Amino acid sequence: MGYIYGISLLQALILAASDTTAVTLTWALSLLVNNPDVLKKAQLELDTRVGKERQVEESDVQNLVYLKAVLKETLRLYPAGPLLIPHEAIEDCTIDGYHVPRGTRLLVNLSKIHRDARVWSNPNEFDPERFLTTHRDFDVRGRNFEFFPFGSGRRMCPGVSFALHVVELALASLLHGFDFATPSGEPVDMHESSGLTNLRATPLEVLLSPRLPSRLYGH
């Protein structure tokens, strides 16, 4: 029974991380295509740290400070689960003057928290620099209640480490290997769909152009 439970738990972690990775990558690419200066800066960091004669490796990711800031800013603006998972009050309590009866179902509005103008300057703008300056001490592991895209405490996403590892390496590899543009030349539509997972309202369509020597892409 323990072995079967372990396998089921592992599968759940991988599926959750895969879903988060796909959603976050899609939003990150959407934002970068619409902000070419940020895209070029992320690619310059990759060219400086990795070069253009080999592919990105796992060991490179720890040195990609700007890319990590891009991902944090993506998760701030478009968290994969904008309402997190439902919580329930286990006892009567009062929060900021509001009486919350026991058994009340609670949803966390991350979109509101992550775009609070009292915390974030120009909250609706895509500005990765904020995580290198004013908010450089903020991480994604729920230690700051102004920014917790994976939740916080005992109920935070258990696959956060795996998801971050996968999405950082995937985004680094994509930005290192390709330039991006829209087929029409118009900005990417940034409308969101409704639901528990923060999906785009329309599929992302981009043109990819290789930016590395052809031998690095295989055959």
mmCIF file with all atom_site columns, C-alpha atoms in Angstrom:
data_model
loop_
_atom_site.group_PDB
_atom_site.id
_atom_site.type_symbol
_atom_site.label_atom_id
_atom_site.label_alt_id
_atom_site.label_comp_id
_atom_site.label_asym_id
_atom_site.label_entity_id
_atom_site.label_seq_id
_atom_site.pdbx_PDB_ins_code
_atom_site.Cartn_x
_atom_site.Cartn_y
_atom_site.Cartn_z
_atom_site.occupancy
_atom_site.B_iso_or_equiv
_atom_site.pdbx_formal_charge
_atom_site.auth_seq_id
_atom_site.auth_comp_id
_atom_site.auth_asym_id
_atom_site.auth_atom_id
_atom_site.pdbx_PDB_model_num
ATOM 1   C CA . MET A 1 1   ? 0.000   0.000  0.000   1.00 0.00 ? 1   MET A CA 1
ATOM 2   C CA . GLY A 1 2   ? 2.863   2.376  0.872   1.00 0.00 ? 2   GLY A CA 1
ATOM 3   C CA . TYR A 1 3   ? 4.523   1.782  -2.513  1.00 0.00 ? 3   TYR A CA 1
ATOM 4   C CA . ILE A 1 4   ? 1.264   2.393  -4.418  1.00 0.00 ? 4   ILE A CA 1
ATOM 5   C CA . TYR A 1 5   ? 0.598   5.557  -2.396  1.00 0.00 ? 5   TYR A CA 1
ATOM 6   C CA . GLY A 1 6   ? 4.118   6.793  -3.139  1.00 0.00 ? 6   GLY A CA 1
ATOM 7   C CA . ILE A 1 7   ? 3.681   6.243  -6.875  1.00 0.00 ? 7   ILE A CA 1
ATOM 8   C CA . SER A 1 8   ? 0.304   8.025  -6.845  1.00 0.00 ? 8   SER A CA 1
ATOM 9   C CA . LEU A 1 9   ? 1.763   10.960 -4.941  1.00 0.00 ? 9   LEU A CA 1
ATOM 10  C CA . LEU A 1 10  ? 4.678   11.205 -7.359  1.00 0.00 ? 10  LEU A CA 1
ATOM 11  C CA . GLN A 1 11  ? 2.317   11.157 -10.347 1.00 0.00 ? 11  GLN A CA 1
ATOM 12  C CA . ALA A 1 12  ? 0.217   13.909 -8.771  1.00 0.00 ? 12  ALA A CA 1
ATOM 13  C CA . LEU A 1 13  ? 3.293   16.062 -8.201  1.00 0.00 ? 13  LEU A CA 1
ATOM 14  C CA . ILE A 1 14  ? 4.494   15.620 -11.782 1.00 0.00 ? 14  ILE A CA 1
ATOM 15  C CA . LEU A 1 15  ? 1.064   16.353 -13.267 1.00 0.00 ? 15  LEU A CA 1
ATOM 16  C CA . ALA A 1 16  ? 0.625   19.458 -11.117 1.00 0.00 ? 16  ALA A CA 1
ATOM 17  C CA . ALA A 1 17  ? 4.086   20.726 -11.978 1.00 0.00 ? 17  ALA A CA 1
ATOM 18  C CA . SER A 1 18  ? 3.543   20.012 -15.681 1.00 0.00 ? 18  SER A CA 1
ATOM 19  C CA . ASP A 1 19  ? 0.310   22.012 -15.697 1.00 0.00 ? 19  ASP A CA 1
ATOM 20  C CA . THR A 1 20  ? 1.970   24.922 -13.899 1.00 0.00 ? 20  THR A CA 1
ATOM 21  C CA . THR A 1 21  ? 4.940   24.779 -16.256 1.00 0.00 ? 21  THR A CA 1
ATOM 22  C CA . ALA A 1 22  ? 2.816   24.887 -19.409 1.00 0.00 ? 22  ALA A CA 1
ATOM 23  C CA . VAL A 1 23  ? 0.674   27.783 -18.164 1.00 0.00 ? 23  VAL A CA 1
ATOM 24  C CA . THR A 1 24  ? 3.629   29.810 -16.881 1.00 0.00 ? 24  THR A CA 1
ATOM 25  C CA . LEU A 1 25  ? 5.711   29.250 -20.016 1.00 0.00 ? 25  LEU A CA 1
ATOM 26  C CA . THR A 1 26  ? 2.837   30.382 -22.226 1.00 0.00 ? 26  THR A CA 1
ATOM 27  C CA . TRP A 1 27  ? 2.327   33.596 -20.265 1.00 0.00 ? 27  TRP A CA 1
ATOM 28  C CA . ALA A 1 28  ? 6.071   34.264 -20.046 1.00 0.00 ? 28  ALA A CA 1
ATOM 29  C CA . LEU A 1 29  ? 6.466   33.971 -23.820 1.00 0.00 ? 29  LEU A CA 1
ATOM 30  C CA . SER A 1 30  ? 3.379   36.132 -24.372 1.00 0.00 ? 30  SER A CA 1
ATOM 31  C CA . LEU A 1 31  ? 4.802   38.861 -22.159 1.00 0.00 ? 31  LEU A CA 1
ATOM 32  C CA . LEU A 1 32  ? 8.259   38.660 -23.717 1.00 0.00 ? 32  LEU A CA 1
ATOM 33  C CA . VAL A 1 33  ? 6.965   38.883 -27.288 1.00 0.00 ? 33  VAL A CA 1
ATOM 34  C CA . ASN A 1 34  ? 5.044   42.009 -26.281 1.00 0.00 ? 34  ASN A CA 1
ATOM 35  C CA . ASN A 1 35  ? 8.111   43.435 -24.524 1.00 0.00 ? 35  ASN A CA 1
ATOM 36  C CA . PRO A 1 36  ? 11.020  42.941 -26.951 1.00 0.00 ? 36  PRO A CA 1
ATOM 37  C CA . ASP A 1 37  ? 13.459  44.972 -24.840 1.00 0.00 ? 37  ASP A CA 1
ATOM 38  C CA . VAL A 1 38  ? 12.975  42.548 -21.949 1.00 0.00 ? 38  VAL A CA 1
ATOM 39  C CA . LEU A 1 39  ? 13.306  39.597 -24.327 1.00 0.00 ? 39  LEU A CA 1
ATOM 40  C CA . LYS A 1 40  ? 16.594  40.919 -25.697 1.00 0.00 ? 40  LYS A CA 1
ATOM 41  C CA . LYS A 1 41  ? 17.939  41.521 -22.202 1.00 0.00 ? 41  LYS A CA 1
ATOM 42  C CA . ALA A 1 42  ? 17.103  37.952 -21.164 1.00 0.00 ? 42  ALA A CA 1
ATOM 43  C CA . GLN A 1 43  ? 18.777  36.624 -24.312 1.00 0.00 ? 43  GLN A CA 1
ATOM 44  C CA . LEU A 1 44  ? 21.839  38.804 -23.707 1.00 0.00 ? 44  LEU A CA 1
ATOM 45  C CA . GLU A 1 45  ? 22.205  37.280 -20.243 1.00 0.00 ? 45  GLU A CA 1
ATOM 46  C CA . LEU A 1 46  ? 22.017  33.805 -21.782 1.00 0.00 ? 46  LEU A CA 1
ATOM 47  C CA . ASP A 1 47  ? 24.583  34.677 -24.449 1.00 0.00 ? 47  ASP A CA 1
ATOM 48  C CA . THR A 1 48  ? 26.904  36.057 -21.762 1.00 0.00 ? 48  THR A CA 1
ATOM 49  C CA . ARG A 1 49  ? 26.521  33.205 -19.281 1.00 0.00 ? 49  ARG A CA 1
ATOM 50  C CA . VAL A 1 50  ? 26.144  30.291 -21.692 1.00 0.00 ? 50  VAL A CA 1
ATOM 51  C CA . GLY A 1 51  ? 27.513  31.516 -25.015 1.00 0.00 ? 51  GLY A CA 1
ATOM 52  C CA . LYS A 1 52  ? 26.208  30.477 -28.412 1.00 0.00 ? 52  LYS A CA 1
ATOM 53  C CA . GLU A 1 53  ? 28.331  27.393 -29.009 1.00 0.00 ? 53  GLU A CA 1
ATOM 54  C CA . ARG A 1 54  ? 26.412  25.000 -26.761 1.00 0.00 ? 54  ARG A CA 1
ATOM 55  C CA . GLN A 1 55  ? 22.936  24.477 -25.344 1.00 0.00 ? 55  GLN A CA 1
ATOM 56  C CA . VAL A 1 56  ? 21.747  25.541 -21.913 1.00 0.00 ? 56  VAL A CA 1
ATOM 57  C CA . GLU A 1 57  ? 22.470  23.045 -19.135 1.00 0.00 ? 57  GLU A CA 1
ATOM 58  C CA . GLU A 1 58  ? 20.846  22.653 -15.722 1.00 0.00 ? 58  GLU A CA 1
ATOM 59  C CA . SER A 1 59  ? 23.919  24.048 -13.997 1.00 0.00 ? 59  SER A CA 1
ATOM 60  C CA . ASP A 1 60  ? 23.579  27.305 -15.943 1.00 0.00 ? 60  ASP A CA 1
ATOM 61  C CA . VAL A 1 61  ? 20.190  28.208 -14.507 1.00 0.00 ? 61  VAL A CA 1
ATOM 62  C CA . GLN A 1 62  ? 21.505  29.300 -11.107 1.00 0.00 ? 62  GLN A CA 1
ATOM 63  C CA . ASN A 1 63  ? 23.468  32.077 -12.828 1.00 0.00 ? 63  ASN A CA 1
ATOM 64  C CA . LEU A 1 64  ? 20.521  33.440 -14.831 1.00 0.00 ? 64  LEU A CA 1
ATOM 65  C CA . VAL A 1 65  ? 19.452  36.172 -12.430 1.00 0.00 ? 65  VAL A CA 1
ATOM 66  C CA . TYR A 1 66  ? 17.478  38.223 -14.933 1.00 0.00 ? 66  TYR A CA 1
ATOM 67  C CA . LEU A 1 67  ? 15.619  35.192 -16.282 1.00 0.00 ? 67  LEU A CA 1
ATOM 68  C CA . LYS A 1 68  ? 14.547  34.316 -12.738 1.00 0.00 ? 68  LYS A CA 1
ATOM 69  C CA . ALA A 1 69  ? 13.229  37.866 -12.354 1.00 0.00 ? 69  ALA A CA 1
ATOM 70  C CA . VAL A 1 70  ? 11.277  37.461 -15.605 1.00 0.00 ? 70  VAL A CA 1
ATOM 71  C CA . LEU A 1 71  ? 9.630   34.325 -14.224 1.00 0.00 ? 71  LEU A CA 1
ATOM 72  C CA . LYS A 1 72  ? 8.777   35.982 -10.912 1.00 0.00 ? 72  LYS A CA 1
ATOM 73  C CA . GLU A 1 73  ? 7.171   38.891 -12.729 1.00 0.00 ? 73  GLU A CA 1
ATOM 74  C CA . THR A 1 74  ? 5.236   36.456 -14.920 1.00 0.00 ? 74  THR A CA 1
ATOM 75  C CA . LEU A 1 75  ? 3.957   34.635 -11.835 1.00 0.00 ? 75  LEU A CA 1
ATOM 76  C CA . ARG A 1 76  ? 3.016   37.949 -10.248 1.00 0.00 ? 76  ARG A CA 1
ATOM 77  C CA . LEU A 1 77  ? 0.909   39.071 -13.196 1.00 0.00 ? 77  LEU A CA 1
ATOM 78  C CA . TYR A 1 78  ? -0.414  35.678 -14.292 1.00 0.00 ? 78  TYR A CA 1
ATOM 79  C CA . PRO A 1 79  ? -0.258  33.099 -11.466 1.00 0.00 ? 79  PRO A CA 1
ATOM 80  C CA . ALA A 1 80  ? -1.147  29.636 -12.747 1.00 0.00 ? 80  ALA A CA 1
ATOM 81  C CA . GLY A 1 81  ? -3.788  29.227 -10.029 1.00 0.00 ? 81  GLY A CA 1
ATOM 82  C CA . PRO A 1 82  ? -5.190  32.732 -9.417  1.00 0.00 ? 82  PRO A CA 1
ATOM 83  C CA . LEU A 1 83  ? -7.458  31.530 -6.582  1.00 0.00 ? 83  LEU A CA 1
ATOM 84  C CA . LEU A 1 84  ? -5.051  28.911 -5.184  1.00 0.00 ? 84  LEU A CA 1
ATOM 85  C CA . ILE A 1 85  ? -6.848  25.942 -3.619  1.00 0.00 ? 85  ILE A CA 1
ATOM 86  C CA . PRO A 1 86  ? -9.989  26.480 -1.491  1.00 0.00 ? 86  PRO A CA 1
ATOM 87  C CA . HIS A 1 87  ? -9.446  26.837 2.252   1.00 0.00 ? 87  HIS A CA 1
ATOM 88  C CA . GLU A 1 88  ? -11.928 26.441 5.099   1.00 0.00 ? 88  GLU A CA 1
ATOM 89  C CA . ALA A 1 89  ? -12.011 28.175 8.473   1.00 0.00 ? 89  ALA A CA 1
ATOM 90  C CA . ILE A 1 90  ? -11.675 25.552 11.210  1.00 0.00 ? 90  ILE A CA 1
ATOM 91  C CA . GLU A 1 91  ? -13.002 27.927 13.896  1.00 0.00 ? 91  GLU A CA 1
ATOM 92  C CA . ASP A 1 92  ? -14.726 31.294 14.262  1.00 0.00 ? 92  ASP A CA 1
ATOM 93  C CA . CYS A 1 93  ? -12.291 34.147 13.816  1.00 0.00 ? 93  CYS A CA 1
ATOM 94  C CA . THR A 1 94  ? -12.073 37.849 13.021  1.00 0.00 ? 94  THR A CA 1
ATOM 95  C CA . ILE A 1 95  ? -9.783  39.059 10.227  1.00 0.00 ? 95  ILE A CA 1
ATOM 96  C CA . ASP A 1 96  ? -9.245  42.787 9.810   1.00 0.00 ? 96  ASP A CA 1
ATOM 97  C CA . GLY A 1 97  ? -12.631 43.498 11.381  1.00 0.00 ? 97  GLY A CA 1
ATOM 98  C CA . TYR A 1 98  ? -14.508 40.834 9.399   1.00 0.00 ? 98  TYR A CA 1
ATOM 99  C CA . HIS A 1 99  ? -16.187 37.983 11.277  1.00 0.00 ? 99  HIS A CA 1
ATOM 100 C CA . VAL A 1 100 ? -15.454 34.632 9.611   1.00 0.00 ? 100 VAL A CA 1
ATOM 101 C CA . PRO A 1 101 ? -17.638 31.783 10.952  1.00 0.00 ? 101 PRO A CA 1
ATOM 102 C CA . ARG A 1 102 ? -16.293 28.280 11.283  1.00 0.00 ? 102 ARG A CA 1
ATOM 103 C CA . GLY A 1 103 ? -16.774 26.275 8.081   1.00 0.00 ? 103 GLY A CA 1
ATOM 104 C CA . THR A 1 104 ? -16.563 29.288 5.773   1.00 0.00 ? 104 THR A CA 1
ATOM 105 C CA . ARG A 1 105 ? -15.003 28.403 2.420   1.00 0.00 ? 105 ARG A CA 1
ATOM 106 C CA . LEU A 1 106 ? -12.215 30.852 1.602   1.00 0.00 ? 106 LEU A CA 1
ATOM 107 C CA . LEU A 1 107 ? -10.617 31.671 -1.736  1.00 0.00 ? 107 LEU A CA 1
ATOM 108 C CA . VAL A 1 108 ? -7.444  33.740 -2.054  1.00 0.00 ? 108 VAL A CA 1
ATOM 109 C CA . ASN A 1 109 ? -7.573  36.365 -4.810  1.00 0.00 ? 109 ASN A CA 1
ATOM 110 C CA . LEU A 1 110 ? -3.949  36.336 -5.945  1.00 0.00 ? 110 LEU A CA 1
ATOM 111 C CA . SER A 1 111 ? -4.608  38.652 -8.870  1.00 0.00 ? 111 SER A CA 1
ATOM 112 C CA . LYS A 1 112 ? -5.749  41.379 -6.469  1.00 0.00 ? 112 LYS A CA 1
ATOM 113 C CA . ILE A 1 113 ? -2.881  40.806 -4.041  1.00 0.00 ? 113 ILE A CA 1
ATOM 114 C CA . HIS A 1 114 ? -0.213  40.654 -6.739  1.00 0.00 ? 114 HIS A CA 1
ATOM 115 C CA . ARG A 1 115 ? -1.448  43.902 -8.322  1.00 0.00 ? 115 ARG A CA 1
ATOM 116 C CA . ASP A 1 116 ? -1.945  45.912 -5.147  1.00 0.00 ? 116 ASP A CA 1
ATOM 117 C CA . ALA A 1 117 ? -0.776  49.460 -5.922  1.00 0.00 ? 117 ALA A CA 1
ATOM 118 C CA . ARG A 1 118 ? 0.175   49.924 -2.265  1.00 0.00 ? 118 ARG A CA 1
ATOM 119 C CA . VAL A 1 119 ? 2.868   47.275 -2.689  1.00 0.00 ? 119 VAL A CA 1
ATOM 120 C CA . TRP A 1 120 ? 3.753   47.308 -6.385  1.00 0.00 ? 120 TRP A CA 1
ATOM 121 C CA . SER A 1 121 ? 4.536   50.446 -8.365  1.00 0.00 ? 121 SER A CA 1
ATOM 122 C CA . ASN A 1 122 ? 2.807   50.419 -11.764 1.00 0.00 ? 122 ASN A CA 1
ATOM 123 C CA . PRO A 1 123 ? 1.238   47.074 -10.787 1.00 0.00 ? 123 PRO A CA 1
ATOM 124 C CA . ASN A 1 124 ? -0.153  46.222 -14.219 1.00 0.00 ? 124 ASN A CA 1
ATOM 125 C CA . GLU A 1 125 ? 3.146   46.736 -16.032 1.00 0.00 ? 125 GLU A CA 1
ATOM 126 C CA . PHE A 1 126 ? 5.551   43.909 -16.880 1.00 0.00 ? 126 PHE A CA 1
ATOM 127 C CA . ASP A 1 127 ? 8.737   44.993 -15.085 1.00 0.00 ? 127 ASP A CA 1
ATOM 128 C CA . PRO A 1 128 ? 11.134  42.180 -14.092 1.00 0.00 ? 128 PRO A CA 1
ATOM 129 C CA . GLU A 1 129 ? 13.571  44.805 -12.786 1.00 0.00 ? 129 GLU A CA 1
ATOM 130 C CA . ARG A 1 130 ? 11.419  45.180 -9.670  1.00 0.00 ? 130 ARG A CA 1
ATOM 131 C CA . PHE A 1 131 ? 12.629  41.745 -8.507  1.00 0.00 ? 131 PHE A CA 1
ATOM 132 C CA . LEU A 1 132 ? 16.231  42.921 -8.834  1.00 0.00 ? 132 LEU A CA 1
ATOM 133 C CA . THR A 1 133 ? 15.671  46.176 -6.927  1.00 0.00 ? 133 THR A CA 1
ATOM 134 C CA . THR A 1 134 ? 12.702  47.068 -4.718  1.00 0.00 ? 134 THR A CA 1
ATOM 135 C CA . HIS A 1 135 ? 11.456  43.476 -4.337  1.00 0.00 ? 135 HIS A CA 1
ATOM 136 C CA . ARG A 1 136 ? 14.704  41.563 -4.726  1.00 0.00 ? 136 ARG A CA 1
ATOM 137 C CA . ASP A 1 137 ? 14.153  39.738 -1.422  1.00 0.00 ? 137 ASP A CA 1
ATOM 138 C CA . PHE A 1 138 ? 10.787  38.311 -2.499  1.00 0.00 ? 138 PHE A CA 1
ATOM 139 C CA . ASP A 1 139 ? 10.747  34.629 -3.433  1.00 0.00 ? 139 ASP A CA 1
ATOM 140 C CA . VAL A 1 140 ? 7.947   32.353 -4.637  1.00 0.00 ? 140 VAL A CA 1
ATOM 141 C CA . ARG A 1 141 ? 7.788   30.067 -1.601  1.00 0.00 ? 141 ARG A CA 1
ATOM 142 C CA . GLY A 1 142 ? 5.155   31.909 0.413   1.00 0.00 ? 142 GLY A CA 1
ATOM 143 C CA . ARG A 1 143 ? 7.424   33.867 2.746   1.00 0.00 ? 143 ARG A CA 1
ATOM 144 C CA . ASN A 1 144 ? 5.996   37.205 1.606   1.00 0.00 ? 144 ASN A CA 1
ATOM 145 C CA . PHE A 1 145 ? 2.236   37.651 1.757   1.00 0.00 ? 145 PHE A CA 1
ATOM 146 C CA . GLU A 1 146 ? 2.378   40.238 -1.007  1.00 0.00 ? 146 GLU A CA 1
ATOM 147 C CA . PHE A 1 147 ? 3.629   37.595 -3.435  1.00 0.00 ? 147 PHE A CA 1
ATOM 148 C CA . PHE A 1 148 ? 2.886   33.881 -3.091  1.00 0.00 ? 148 PHE A CA 1
ATOM 149 C CA . PRO A 1 149 ? 1.960   32.345 -6.478  1.00 0.00 ? 149 PRO A CA 1
ATOM 150 C CA . PHE A 1 150 ? 2.236   28.796 -5.103  1.00 0.00 ? 150 PHE A CA 1
ATOM 151 C CA . GLY A 1 151 ? 0.455   29.458 -1.823  1.00 0.00 ? 151 GLY A CA 1
ATOM 152 C CA . SER A 1 152 ? 1.974   29.486 1.652   1.00 0.00 ? 152 SER A CA 1
ATOM 153 C CA . GLY A 1 153 ? 2.359   27.304 4.712   1.00 0.00 ? 153 GLY A CA 1
ATOM 154 C CA . ARG A 1 154 ? 1.292   23.682 4.957   1.00 0.00 ? 154 ARG A CA 1
ATOM 155 C CA . ARG A 1 155 ? -1.182  23.989 2.076   1.00 0.00 ? 155 ARG A CA 1
ATOM 156 C CA . MET A 1 156 ? 1.185   25.496 -0.464  1.00 0.00 ? 156 MET A CA 1
ATOM 157 C CA . CYS A 1 157 ? 1.843   23.646 -3.720  1.00 0.00 ? 157 CYS A CA 1
ATOM 158 C CA . PRO A 1 158 ? 3.984   20.580 -2.881  1.00 0.00 ? 158 PRO A CA 1
ATOM 159 C CA . GLY A 1 159 ? 5.477   20.552 -6.384  1.00 0.00 ? 159 GLY A CA 1
ATOM 160 C CA . VAL A 1 160 ? 6.867   24.090 -6.266  1.00 0.00 ? 160 VAL A CA 1
ATOM 161 C CA . SER A 1 161 ? 10.550  23.088 -6.399  1.00 0.00 ? 161 SER A CA 1
ATOM 162 C CA . PHE A 1 162 ? 10.039  20.678 -9.285  1.00 0.00 ? 162 PHE A CA 1
ATOM 163 C CA . ALA A 1 163 ? 7.846   23.149 -11.188 1.00 0.00 ? 163 ALA A CA 1
ATOM 164 C CA . LEU A 1 164 ? 10.380  25.966 -10.819 1.00 0.00 ? 164 LEU A CA 1
ATOM 165 C CA . HIS A 1 165 ? 13.237  23.741 -11.902 1.00 0.00 ? 165 HIS A CA 1
ATOM 166 C CA . VAL A 1 166 ? 11.393  22.626 -15.030 1.00 0.00 ? 166 VAL A CA 1
ATOM 167 C CA . VAL A 1 167 ? 10.053  26.033 -16.061 1.00 0.00 ? 167 VAL A CA 1
ATOM 168 C CA . GLU A 1 168 ? 13.375  27.829 -15.525 1.00 0.00 ? 168 GLU A CA 1
ATOM 169 C CA . LEU A 1 169 ? 15.277  25.346 -17.659 1.00 0.00 ? 169 LEU A CA 1
ATOM 170 C CA . ALA A 1 170 ? 12.562  25.222 -20.330 1.00 0.00 ? 170 ALA A CA 1
ATOM 171 C CA . LEU A 1 171 ? 12.310  29.009 -20.651 1.00 0.00 ? 171 LEU A CA 1
ATOM 172 C CA . ALA A 1 172 ? 16.083  29.403 -20.683 1.00 0.00 ? 172 ALA A CA 1
ATOM 173 C CA . SER A 1 173 ? 16.396  26.817 -23.458 1.00 0.00 ? 173 SER A CA 1
ATOM 174 C CA . LEU A 1 174 ? 13.663  28.438 -25.554 1.00 0.00 ? 174 LEU A CA 1
ATOM 175 C CA . LEU A 1 175 ? 15.011  31.980 -25.237 1.00 0.00 ? 175 LEU A CA 1
ATOM 176 C CA . HIS A 1 176 ? 18.564  30.833 -25.869 1.00 0.00 ? 176 HIS A CA 1
ATOM 177 C CA . GLY A 1 177 ? 17.648  28.825 -28.932 1.00 0.00 ? 177 GLY A CA 1
ATOM 178 C CA . PHE A 1 178 ? 15.090  31.006 -30.684 1.00 0.00 ? 178 PHE A CA 1
ATOM 179 C CA . ASP A 1 179 ? 13.891  34.484 -31.523 1.00 0.00 ? 179 ASP A CA 1
ATOM 180 C CA . PHE A 1 180 ? 10.136  35.045 -31.316 1.00 0.00 ? 180 PHE A CA 1
ATOM 181 C CA . ALA A 1 181 ? 7.594   37.074 -33.278 1.00 0.00 ? 181 ALA A CA 1
ATOM 182 C CA . THR A 1 182 ? 3.865   36.958 -33.968 1.00 0.00 ? 182 THR A CA 1
ATOM 183 C CA . PRO A 1 183 ? 2.696   35.839 -37.444 1.00 0.00 ? 183 PRO A CA 1
ATOM 184 C CA . SER A 1 184 ? 0.758   39.082 -37.931 1.00 0.00 ? 184 SER A CA 1
ATOM 185 C CA . GLY A 1 185 ? 3.345   41.385 -36.412 1.00 0.00 ? 185 GLY A CA 1
ATOM 186 C CA . GLU A 1 186 ? 0.681   42.577 -33.967 1.00 0.00 ? 186 GLU A CA 1
ATOM 187 C CA . PRO A 1 187 ? 1.021   42.361 -30.159 1.00 0.00 ? 187 PRO A CA 1
ATOM 188 C CA . VAL A 1 188 ? -0.092  39.163 -28.449 1.00 0.00 ? 188 VAL A CA 1
ATOM 189 C CA . ASP A 1 189 ? -3.634  39.278 -27.061 1.00 0.00 ? 189 ASP A CA 1
ATOM 190 C CA . MET A 1 190 ? -3.286  39.067 -23.265 1.00 0.00 ? 190 MET A CA 1
ATOM 191 C CA . HIS A 1 191 ? -6.899  38.279 -22.344 1.00 0.00 ? 191 HIS A CA 1
ATOM 192 C CA . GLU A 1 192 ? -7.374  35.496 -19.804 1.00 0.00 ? 192 GLU A CA 1
ATOM 193 C CA . SER A 1 193 ? -9.975  32.742 -19.749 1.00 0.00 ? 193 SER A CA 1
ATOM 194 C CA . SER A 1 194 ? -12.145 32.125 -16.689 1.00 0.00 ? 194 SER A CA 1
ATOM 195 C CA . GLY A 1 195 ? -11.455 29.119 -14.521 1.00 0.00 ? 195 GLY A CA 1
ATOM 196 C CA . LEU A 1 196 ? -9.349  27.751 -11.686 1.00 0.00 ? 196 LEU A CA 1
ATOM 197 C CA . THR A 1 197 ? -6.304  27.592 -13.967 1.00 0.00 ? 197 THR A CA 1
ATOM 198 C CA . ASN A 1 198 ? -5.169  30.863 -15.511 1.00 0.00 ? 198 ASN A CA 1
ATOM 199 C CA . LEU A 1 199 ? -5.198  29.950 -19.197 1.00 0.00 ? 199 LEU A CA 1
ATOM 200 C CA . ARG A 1 200 ? -5.032  32.323 -22.137 1.00 0.00 ? 200 ARG A CA 1
ATOM 201 C CA . ALA A 1 201 ? -8.376  33.127 -23.780 1.00 0.00 ? 201 ALA A CA 1
ATOM 202 C CA . THR A 1 202 ? -6.846  32.333 -27.186 1.00 0.00 ? 202 THR A CA 1
ATOM 203 C CA . PRO A 1 203 ? -3.963  30.016 -28.134 1.00 0.00 ? 203 PRO A CA 1
ATOM 204 C CA . LEU A 1 204 ? -0.515  31.577 -28.361 1.00 0.00 ? 204 LEU A CA 1
ATOM 205 C CA . GLU A 1 205 ? 0.794   31.630 -31.931 1.00 0.00 ? 205 GLU A CA 1
ATOM 206 C CA . VAL A 1 206 ? 4.415   32.660 -32.498 1.00 0.00 ? 206 VAL A CA 1
ATOM 207 C CA . LEU A 1 207 ? 7.071   32.291 -35.176 1.00 0.00 ? 207 LEU A CA 1
ATOM 208 C CA . LEU A 1 208 ? 10.379  30.804 -34.040 1.00 0.00 ? 208 LEU A CA 1
ATOM 209 C CA . SER A 1 209 ? 13.691  31.669 -35.697 1.00 0.00 ? 209 SER A CA 1
ATOM 210 C CA . PRO A 1 210 ? 16.873  29.779 -34.744 1.00 0.00 ? 210 PRO A CA 1
ATOM 211 C CA . ARG A 1 211 ? 19.602  31.929 -33.193 1.00 0.00 ? 211 ARG A CA 1
ATOM 212 C CA . LEU A 1 212 ? 22.280  29.266 -32.597 1.00 0.00 ? 212 LEU A CA 1
ATOM 213 C CA . PRO A 1 213 ? 24.496  27.254 -34.972 1.00 0.00 ? 213 PRO A CA 1
ATOM 214 C CA . SER A 1 214 ? 22.456  24.613 -36.828 1.00 0.00 ? 214 SER A CA 1
ATOM 215 C CA . ARG A 1 215 ? 24.535  21.751 -35.392 1.00 0.00 ? 215 ARG A CA 1
ATOM 216 C CA . LEU A 1 216 ? 23.056  22.432 -31.940 1.00 0.00 ? 216 LEU A CA 1
ATOM 217 C CA . TYR A 1 217 ? 19.502  21.641 -33.040 1.00 0.00 ? 217 TYR A CA 1
ATOM 218 C CA . GLY A 1 218 ? 20.103  18.040 -34.106 1.00 0.00 ? 218 GLY A CA 1
ATOM 219 C CA . HIS A 1 219 ? 18.456  16.495 -37.156 1.00 0.00 ? 219 HIS A CA 1
#
